Coordinates of C-alpha atoms and ligand atoms in Angstrom, one line a residue:
X49 CA 57.3 -140.4 262.8
X50 CA 58.6 -136.8 263.1
X51 CA 56.1 -134.1 262.3
X52 CA 57.2 -130.5 262.4
X53 CA 55.2 -127.3 261.8
X54 CA 56.2 -124.3 259.8
X55 CA 54.2 -121.3 260.9
X56 CA 54.0 -118.4 258.5
X57 CA 54.1 -115.1 260.3
X58 CA 56.3 -112.8 258.1
X59 CA 53.5 -110.8 256.4
X60 CA 53.1 -107.1 257.1
X61 CA 49.5 -107.0 258.2
X62 CA 49.1 -103.6 256.6
X63 CA 45.4 -103.5 257.1
X64 CA 45.7 -103.8 260.8
X65 CA 47.1 -100.2 260.8
X66 CA 49.2 -101.0 263.8
X67 CA 52.7 -100.6 265.2
X68 CA 52.4 -104.0 266.7
X69 CA 53.1 -107.0 264.5
X70 CA 49.8 -108.6 263.6
X71 CA 50.5 -112.0 265.2
X72 CA 51.1 -110.3 268.6
X73 CA 47.6 -108.7 268.7
X74 CA 45.7 -110.3 271.5
X75 CA 42.9 -112.8 271.3
X76 CA 41.3 -113.7 274.7
X77 CA 44.4 -112.3 276.4
X78 CA 47.1 -114.2 274.4
X79 CA 48.9 -113.1 271.3
X80 CA 47.3 -114.6 268.2
X81 CA 50.4 -116.6 267.5
X82 CA 50.1 -118.3 270.9
X83 CA 46.8 -119.8 269.8
X84 CA 48.4 -121.1 266.6
X85 CA 51.3 -122.5 268.5
X86 CA 49.1 -124.4 270.9
X87 CA 47.2 -126.0 268.0
X88 CA 50.5 -127.0 266.5
X89 CA 51.7 -128.4 269.8
X90 CA 48.7 -130.7 269.9
X91 CA 49.3 -132.1 266.4
X92 CA 53.1 -132.2 265.8
X93 CA 56.0 -133.9 267.5
X94 CA 58.9 -131.4 267.1
X95 CA 59.5 -127.8 268.0
X96 CA 57.9 -125.6 265.3
X97 CA 59.7 -123.2 263.0
X98 CA 58.2 -119.8 262.8
X99 CA 58.9 -117.7 259.6
X100 CA 59.2 -114.1 260.7
X101 CA 59.7 -110.9 258.7
X102 CA 57.8 -107.8 259.5
X103 CA 58.2 -106.9 263.2
X104 CA 60.6 -109.9 263.5
X105 CA 62.4 -108.6 266.5
X106 CA 59.2 -108.3 268.6
X107 CA 57.9 -111.7 267.5
X108 CA 61.2 -113.4 268.2
X109 CA 61.3 -111.8 271.6
X110 CA 57.8 -113.0 272.4
X111 CA 58.5 -116.6 271.1
X112 CA 61.6 -117.0 273.3
X113 CA 62.6 -120.7 273.0
X114 CA 59.1 -122.0 272.3
X115 CA 60.0 -122.1 268.6
X116 CA 62.8 -121.9 266.2
X117 CA 62.6 -118.8 264.0
X118 CA 63.8 -118.1 260.5
X119 CA 63.8 -114.7 258.8
X120 CA 62.1 -114.1 255.5
X121 CA 63.4 -110.9 254.0
X122 CA 62.0 -109.7 251.6
X123 CA 58.6 -111.5 251.8
X124 CA 58.1 -113.1 248.4
X125 CA 55.0 -115.2 249.0
X126 CA 53.9 -118.2 250.9
X127 CA 56.1 -120.6 248.9
X128 CA 59.1 -118.4 249.5
X129 CA 58.3 -118.3 253.2
X130 CA 58.4 -122.1 253.4
X131 CA 61.7 -122.2 251.5
X132 CA 63.3 -120.2 254.3
X133 CA 62.7 -123.1 256.7
X134 CA 64.4 -125.8 254.6
X135 CA 67.9 -125.5 256.0
X136 CA 66.6 -125.7 259.5
X137 CA 64.5 -128.8 258.8
X138 CA 66.0 -130.7 256.0
X139 CA 66.6 -134.4 257.0
X140 CA 65.1 -133.7 260.5
X141 CA 61.5 -134.4 259.9
X142 CA 59.2 -136.8 258.0
X143 CA 56.2 -134.6 257.6
X144 CA 55.9 -130.8 257.5
X145 CA 52.7 -129.0 258.6
X146 CA 52.3 -125.5 257.2
X147 CA 49.8 -123.1 258.7
X148 CA 49.5 -119.3 259.5
X149 CA 50.1 -117.3 262.5
X150 CA 47.0 -115.2 261.9
X151 CA 44.4 -118.0 262.0
X152 CA 44.0 -118.4 265.8
X153 CA 40.8 -120.3 265.7
X154 CA 42.2 -123.3 263.9
X155 CA 42.0 -126.2 266.3
X156 CA 44.7 -128.7 267.2
X157 CA 42.4 -131.6 266.5
X158 CA 41.8 -130.3 262.9
X159 CA 45.5 -130.2 262.3
X160 CA 45.7 -133.7 263.7
X161 CA 43.1 -134.9 261.2
X162 CA 45.2 -133.3 258.5
X163 CA 48.4 -135.1 259.6
X164 CA 46.5 -138.4 259.9
X165 CA 45.2 -138.0 256.4
X166 CA 48.6 -137.4 255.0
X167 CA 50.0 -140.4 256.9
X168 CA 47.5 -142.5 254.9
X169 CA 48.0 -140.6 251.6
X170 CA 50.2 -142.2 248.9
X171 CA 50.7 -138.7 247.5
X172 CA 53.0 -136.0 248.9
X173 CA 50.5 -133.6 250.4
X174 CA 47.1 -133.2 252.1
X175 CA 45.4 -129.9 252.7
X176 CA 42.5 -128.4 254.7
X177 CA 39.5 -127.0 252.8
X178 CA 36.3 -125.4 253.8
X179 CA 32.9 -125.2 252.0
X180 CA 31.2 -121.9 252.6
X181 CA 29.2 -119.2 250.9
X182 CA 31.5 -116.5 252.2
X183 CA 34.7 -116.8 250.1
X184 CA 36.7 -114.1 252.1
X185 CA 39.2 -113.9 249.2
X186 CA 40.4 -117.4 249.6
X187 CA 41.7 -119.5 246.7
X188 CA 39.1 -121.9 245.0
X189 CA 39.7 -125.6 245.0
X190 CA 39.5 -127.3 241.7
X191 CA 39.0 -131.0 242.0
X192 CA 39.7 -133.9 239.6
X193 CA 37.1 -136.4 238.6
X194 CA 38.6 -138.9 241.1
X195 CA 37.9 -136.4 243.9
X196 CA 41.6 -135.5 244.6
X197 CA 42.6 -131.9 244.3
X198 CA 43.8 -130.6 240.9
X199 CA 44.7 -127.0 241.6
X200 CA 44.1 -123.9 243.7
X201 CA 43.0 -120.9 241.8
X202 CA 43.5 -117.5 243.6
X203 CA 40.5 -115.2 243.5
X204 CA 42.1 -112.5 241.5
X205 CA 42.8 -114.8 238.5
X206 CA 39.7 -117.0 238.8
X207 CA 37.2 -117.2 235.9
X208 CA 33.6 -116.4 236.7
X209 CA 32.9 -120.1 236.7
X210 CA 35.7 -120.8 239.2
X211 CA 34.5 -118.0 241.4
X212 CA 31.3 -120.0 241.9
X213 CA 33.3 -122.8 243.6
X214 CA 32.3 -123.0 247.3
X215 CA 35.3 -125.1 248.4
X216 CA 38.1 -122.9 249.5
X217 CA 41.8 -123.3 250.4
X218 CA 42.3 -122.7 254.1
X219 CA 46.1 -122.4 253.8
X220 CA 47.0 -125.3 256.0
X221 CA 48.9 -128.3 254.5
X222 CA 50.7 -131.4 255.5
X223 CA 53.6 -132.3 253.2
X224 CA 56.0 -135.2 252.8
X225 CA 59.1 -133.4 253.8
X226 CA 61.5 -134.8 251.2
X227 CA 59.0 -134.1 248.4
X228 CA 58.4 -130.6 249.6
X229 CA 62.0 -129.4 249.6
X230 CA 62.4 -130.6 246.1
X231 CA 59.0 -129.3 244.9
X232 CA 59.8 -125.8 246.3
X233 CA 62.8 -125.6 243.9
X234 CA 60.4 -126.3 241.0
X235 CA 57.6 -123.9 241.7
X236 CA 57.5 -121.0 239.3
X237 CA 58.0 -117.3 240.1
X238 CA 54.6 -115.6 239.6
X239 CA 55.3 -113.4 236.5
X240 CA 53.0 -110.6 237.7
X241 CA 54.1 -110.3 241.3
X242 CA 57.5 -111.9 241.3
X243 CA 56.4 -114.1 244.2
X244 CA 56.5 -117.9 244.9
X245 CA 53.2 -119.4 245.9
X246 CA 52.9 -122.5 248.0
X247 CA 49.6 -123.3 246.2
X248 CA 51.7 -124.0 243.1
X249 CA 53.2 -126.9 244.9
X250 CA 49.8 -128.5 245.0
X251 CA 49.4 -128.1 241.3
X252 CA 52.9 -129.6 240.8
X253 CA 51.9 -132.8 242.7
X254 CA 48.6 -133.0 240.7
X255 CA 50.4 -132.6 237.4
X256 CA 52.8 -135.3 238.3
X257 CA 49.8 -137.6 238.9
X258 CA 50.4 -137.7 242.7
X259 CA 47.2 -137.7 244.7
X260 CA 46.5 -134.5 246.8
X261 CA 44.0 -135.3 249.6
X262 CA 41.7 -132.6 251.1
X263 CA 40.2 -132.7 254.6
X264 CA 37.0 -130.7 254.4
X265 CA 36.6 -128.8 257.7
X266 CA 33.3 -129.0 259.6
X267 CA 33.5 -125.6 261.4
X268 CA 34.1 -122.8 259.0
X269 CA 34.7 -120.4 261.9
X270 CA 38.1 -122.0 262.5
X271 CA 39.3 -120.6 259.2
X272 CA 38.8 -116.9 260.0
X273 CA 42.1 -115.2 259.3
X274 CA 42.8 -111.9 260.8
X275 CA 43.6 -109.1 258.3
X276 CA 41.8 -106.2 259.9
X277 CA 40.6 -105.2 263.4
X278 CA 37.1 -106.2 262.3
X279 CA 38.4 -109.8 261.8
X280 CA 40.2 -109.5 265.1
X281 CA 36.9 -108.7 266.8
X282 CA 35.2 -111.6 265.1
X283 CA 37.9 -114.0 266.2
X284 CA 37.8 -112.6 269.8
X285 CA 34.1 -113.2 270.0
X286 CA 34.3 -116.7 268.5
X287 CA 37.2 -117.7 270.9
X288 CA 35.3 -116.2 273.8
X289 CA 32.3 -118.4 273.0
X290 CA 34.5 -121.4 272.7
X291 CA 36.1 -120.8 276.1
X292 CA 32.8 -120.1 277.8
X293 CA 31.2 -123.2 276.2
X294 CA 34.1 -125.3 277.6
X295 CA 33.7 -123.9 281.1
X296 CA 30.0 -124.4 281.0
X297 CA 30.5 -128.1 280.0
X298 CA 32.9 -128.3 283.0
X299 CA 30.2 -127.2 285.4
X300 CA 30.4 -123.4 285.5
X301 CA 27.1 -121.5 285.4
X302 CA 26.8 -118.3 283.3
X303 CA 23.4 -116.7 283.2
X304 CA 24.4 -114.6 280.2
X305 CA 27.6 -116.0 278.7
X306 CA 27.8 -113.3 276.0
X307 CA 28.6 -110.8 278.8
X308 CA 31.3 -112.9 280.4
X309 CA 34.9 -112.5 279.3
X310 CA 37.4 -115.3 280.2
X311 CA 41.0 -115.3 279.0
X312 CA 42.6 -118.5 277.8
X313 CA 44.6 -119.4 280.9
X314 CA 41.9 -119.0 283.5
X315 CA 40.8 -122.0 285.6
X316 CA 37.4 -122.3 287.2
X317 CA 35.9 -125.0 289.4
X318 CA 32.5 -126.5 289.2
X319 CA 29.3 -124.9 290.5
X320 CA 30.9 -121.5 290.4
X321 CA 28.5 -118.9 289.0
X322 CA 29.7 -116.1 286.7
X323 CA 27.3 -113.2 286.6
X324 CA 27.0 -110.7 283.7
X325 CA 29.9 -108.3 283.0
X326 CA 32.5 -110.4 284.6
X327 CA 36.1 -110.3 283.3
X328 CA 38.5 -113.0 284.3
X329 CA 42.1 -112.2 283.1
X330 CA 45.6 -113.6 283.2
X331 CA 46.5 -116.4 285.5
X332 CA 43.3 -116.3 287.5
X333 CA 42.3 -119.5 289.3
X334 CA 38.8 -119.8 290.8
X335 CA 37.7 -122.8 292.9
X336 CA 34.2 -124.3 293.4
X337 CA 30.9 -122.8 294.4
X338 CA 31.8 -119.1 294.1
X339 CA 29.6 -116.3 292.8
X340 CA 31.6 -113.8 290.8
X341 CA 29.9 -110.6 289.6
X342 CA 27.9 -109.0 288.3
X343 CA 30.4 -106.3 287.2
X344 CA 33.6 -107.8 288.5
X345 CA 37.1 -107.7 287.1
X346 CA 39.5 -110.3 288.3
X347 CA 43.1 -110.5 287.2
X348 CA 45.9 -112.9 288.2
X349 CA 44.0 -113.8 291.3
X350 CA 43.4 -117.1 293.2
X351 CA 40.0 -117.6 294.7
X352 CA 39.2 -120.6 296.9
X353 CA 35.7 -122.0 297.3
X354 CA 32.4 -120.5 298.4
X355 CA 33.4 -116.8 297.9
X356 CA 31.2 -114.0 296.8
X357 CA 32.7 -111.2 294.7
X358 CA 30.1 -108.5 293.9
X359 CA 31.0 -105.6 291.6
X360 CA 34.6 -105.5 292.6
X361 CA 38.1 -105.3 291.1
X362 CA 40.7 -107.8 292.1
X363 CA 44.3 -107.9 290.9
X364 CA 47.2 -110.1 292.0
X365 CA 45.2 -111.2 295.1
X366 CA 44.5 -114.4 297.0
X367 CA 41.1 -115.2 298.6
X368 CA 40.7 -118.2 300.7
X369 CA 37.3 -119.8 301.3
X370 CA 33.9 -118.1 302.0
X371 CA 35.2 -114.6 301.5
X372 CA 32.5 -112.1 301.0
X373 CA 33.4 -108.9 299.1
X374 CA 31.7 -105.9 297.6
X375 CA 30.0 -104.2 296.2
X376 CA 32.8 -101.8 295.1
X377 CA 35.8 -103.4 296.8
X378 CA 39.2 -103.3 295.4
X379 CA 42.1 -105.7 296.0
X380 CA 45.5 -104.8 294.7
X381 CA 48.7 -106.8 294.3
X382 CA 49.6 -108.8 297.4
X383 CA 46.2 -108.6 299.1
X384 CA 45.5 -111.9 300.9
X385 CA 42.1 -112.5 302.5
X386 CA 41.7 -115.4 304.8
X387 CA 38.6 -117.6 305.3
X388 CA 35.3 -115.9 306.1
X389 CA 36.8 -112.4 305.6
X390 CA 34.1 -109.8 304.9
X391 CA 35.0 -106.7 302.9
X392 CA 32.2 -104.3 302.2
X393 CA 31.9 -101.3 299.9
X394 CA 34.6 -98.9 299.1
X395 CA 37.5 -100.7 300.7
X396 CA 41.0 -101.2 299.3
X397 CA 43.6 -103.7 300.4
X398 CA 47.1 -103.9 299.1
X399 CA 50.1 -106.0 300.1
X400 CA 48.3 -107.1 303.2
X401 CA 47.1 -110.2 305.0
X402 CA 43.7 -110.2 306.6
X403 CA 43.5 -113.4 308.7
X404 CA 40.4 -115.5 309.1
X405 CA 37.2 -113.7 310.1
X406 CA 38.5 -110.1 309.7
X407 CA 35.6 -107.7 309.0
X408 CA 36.2 -104.5 307.1
X409 CA 32.8 -103.2 306.3
X410 CA 33.1 -99.8 304.7
X411 CA 35.5 -97.1 303.3
X412 CA 38.9 -98.3 304.5
X413 CA 42.4 -98.5 303.0
X414 CA 44.7 -101.2 304.3
X415 CA 48.2 -101.3 302.9
X416 CA 51.4 -103.1 304.0
X417 CA 49.5 -104.6 307.0
X418 CA 49.1 -107.9 308.8
X419 CA 45.7 -108.1 310.5
X420 CA 45.0 -110.9 313.1
X421 CA 41.9 -113.0 313.0
X422 CA 38.5 -111.7 313.9
X423 CA 39.6 -108.2 314.1
X424 CA 37.1 -105.5 313.1
X425 CA 38.2 -102.6 310.9
X426 CA 35.7 -99.7 311.4
X427 CA 34.4 -97.5 308.6
X428 CA 36.9 -95.1 307.2
X429 CA 40.0 -96.7 308.8
X430 CA 43.3 -95.8 307.0
X431 CA 46.7 -97.4 307.4
X432 CA 48.8 -94.3 306.8
X433 CA 51.6 -96.5 305.3
X434 CA 53.4 -94.0 303.2
X435 CA 55.4 -91.0 304.6
X436 CA 56.1 -89.6 301.2
X437 CA 59.3 -91.5 300.8
X438 CA 58.9 -95.0 302.1
X439 CA 56.2 -97.6 302.9
X440 CA 55.9 -98.7 306.5
X441 CA 54.2 -101.8 307.9
X442 CA 51.3 -102.0 310.3
X443 CA 50.7 -105.0 312.5
X444 CA 47.3 -105.5 314.1
X445 CA 46.7 -108.4 316.4
X446 CA 43.7 -110.7 316.9
X447 CA 40.3 -109.6 318.2
X448 CA 41.2 -105.9 317.8
X449 CA 38.4 -103.4 317.3
X450 CA 39.5 -100.4 315.2
X451 CA 37.0 -97.6 315.7
X452 CA 35.6 -95.7 312.8
X453 CA 37.9 -93.2 311.1
X454 CA 41.0 -94.3 312.9
X455 CA 44.3 -93.2 311.3
X456 CA 47.0 -95.8 311.9
X457 CA 50.3 -94.0 311.3
X458 CA 52.8 -96.7 310.3
X459 CA 55.2 -98.2 311.3
X460 CA 52.8 -99.3 314.0
X461 CA 51.8 -102.3 316.1
X462 CA 48.4 -102.7 317.8
X463 CA 48.3 -105.6 320.3
X464 CA 45.6 -108.2 320.3
X465 CA 42.4 -107.3 322.1
X466 CA 43.1 -103.5 321.8
X467 CA 40.5 -100.9 320.8
X468 CA 40.8 -97.5 319.2
X469 CA 38.1 -94.8 319.6
X470 CA 36.4 -93.3 316.7
X471 CA 38.6 -90.7 315.0
X472 CA 41.7 -91.8 316.8
X473 CA 45.1 -90.9 315.3
X474 CA 47.4 -93.6 316.4
X475 CA 51.1 -92.8 316.2
X476 CA 52.5 -95.1 318.8
X477 CA 52.3 -98.8 319.4
X478 CA 49.3 -99.9 321.4
X479 CA 49.7 -102.6 324.0
X480 CA 47.4 -105.6 324.1
X481 CA 43.9 -105.1 325.6
X482 CA 44.3 -101.4 325.7
X483 CA 41.8 -98.7 324.7
X484 CA 43.3 -95.7 323.0
X485 CA 41.4 -92.5 321.9
X486 CA 42.1 -89.0 320.7
X487 CA 44.6 -87.1 318.5
X488 CA 47.2 -88.3 318.7
X489 CA 45.8 -91.1 320.7
X490 CA 47.1 -91.9 324.2
X491 CA 46.3 -94.8 326.5
X492 CA 43.5 -94.2 328.9
X493 CA 42.7 -97.5 330.4
X494 CA 43.4 -101.2 330.5
X495 CA 40.7 -103.5 329.0
X496 CA 39.4 -106.9 329.7
X497 CA 39.3 -108.7 326.4
X498 CA 36.0 -110.5 325.5
X499 CA 36.8 -113.5 323.4
X500 CA 34.0 -114.0 320.9
X501 CA 34.1 -117.4 319.2
Ligands
LIG185 C1 46.8 -117.6 250.9 C2 46.6 -118.7 249.8 C3 45.2 -118.9 249.4 C4 44.4 -119.2 250.7 C5 44.6 -118.2 251.8 C6 44.0 -118.5 253.0 C7 48.7 -118.6 248.5 C8 49.3 -118.1 247.2 N1 47.4 -118.3 248.6 O1 46.3 -116.4 250.4 O2 45.0 -119.9 248.5 O3 43.0 -119.3 250.4 O4 46.0 -118.0 252.0 O5 44.2 -117.6 254.0 O6 49.3 -119.2 249.3 N2 53.2 -114.9 254.6 C9 54.5 -114.9 254.9 N3 55.4 -114.6 253.9 C10 55.0 -114.2 252.7 C11 53.6 -114.2 252.4 C12 52.7 -114.6 253.4 O7 55.0 -115.3 256.0 O8 55.9 -113.9 251.9 C13 52.2 -115.3 255.7 C14 51.3 -114.2 256.1 O9 51.9 -113.5 257.2 C15 50.0 -114.9 256.4 C16 50.0 -116.1 255.6 O10 51.4 -116.3 255.2 O11 50.0 -115.3 257.8 C17 49.1 -116.0 254.4 O12 49.5 -114.9 253.6 P1 48.4 -114.1 252.8 O13 49.1 -113.0 252.0 O14 47.4 -113.6 253.7 O15 47.8 -115.2 251.9 P2 46.9 -115.0 250.7 O16 47.7 -114.6 249.5 O17 45.8 -114.1 251.0
LIG186 CA1 45.4 -113.4 254.6

């Protein structure tokens, strides 16, 4: 059976007071509409149709080929919005799910339940409802004696008695497609506003004696729709809790989950511990048995197992296993730290590979560099990689000892086993096992390398 979703996302979102279309505002690092589409993907069989209007260009650009789009111009109500999808879908689907782009907490499994209910329904439509004391301006559900839905009464036309009804229309429906296309032609234009309301299709079915089934949702939180930035913050917090709960159930420890912010795509292995004020963004992947934070920001970074990242900022980096960094270390794009690397306070690494066992204790900048294993980078070392026009590479061998405050003027190669004296300014390549000192540094003697293992 073919099940296709129509996602309504043409509304203006005036109350967001934003230049960005509402459905592109981010919730846990992904546009709101991404969350709606992933719920749809779990519960339908075909590529969805998104109805766009306000900010259409930006929304279409974001969607790419993840969805078909149809333009609703002007926006004449939820019924009118669904009408726009008819030509794209007629004859191509058995069931049509309708939901909103601004309800990012709605779960795929809830939509699945809705679809299953409609599959068993002899009538043409099933809908989601929620029972709550906080009506949020939603339409009230009026039931028939037999328990099926009779009508949906919008708040602004409801009688005082109807306003007391605690069962509300969520705005998500599953229709028999054939019936829907025909019913849309029969729904009346609202005389006051000149709009076409999808809710009137429900009333049509009921008037024709066709049963409308309702699935009462268990978790009212799923129905929070975003109309203002206050709702956006509510949704963000709820989604964050949901994400954190899932990670904890998968074996991640958080001593204060309310202070841990994890975006939707992040992966974390078991027995990793996330300390307070930790932010994990983008396509970050973290292995097992790590301790991240307190006070760390990690974006688009891969971390192996057994690492410690204390009060540090990592972006576009790779850490292998048992890396120990911070406090106050910074990794920028292309930083790659091998096994057992130690990086202490106030260091920065960019576009560089530090091989296994490199130690970089304090106050250094390493950029465009390859550093061999077990090399020690003394405090205050700088790779002077930029001459004002171009970046230049630095290559440092294994078991090198770079003395404190060494300036490595790139392009430069330092052979394995070499040493630089404190304060050296190195402008020429240094041969293996050679000690250089001074400014600019010149060779003064040949060394015998001690191999520490
Ligand atoms: C609608 C329902 C109401 C329900 C509520 C739940 C109708 C008439 N009323 O209310 O019963 O309780 O949702 O949130 O359907 N949209 C378009 N094109 C339009 C109009 C709306 O794409 O022409 C989209 C909006 O972008 C939004 C969604 O549809 O995502 C809902 O529209 P909104 O105006 O918020 O619906 P309400 O009238 O508040
Ligand atoms: Ca709304």
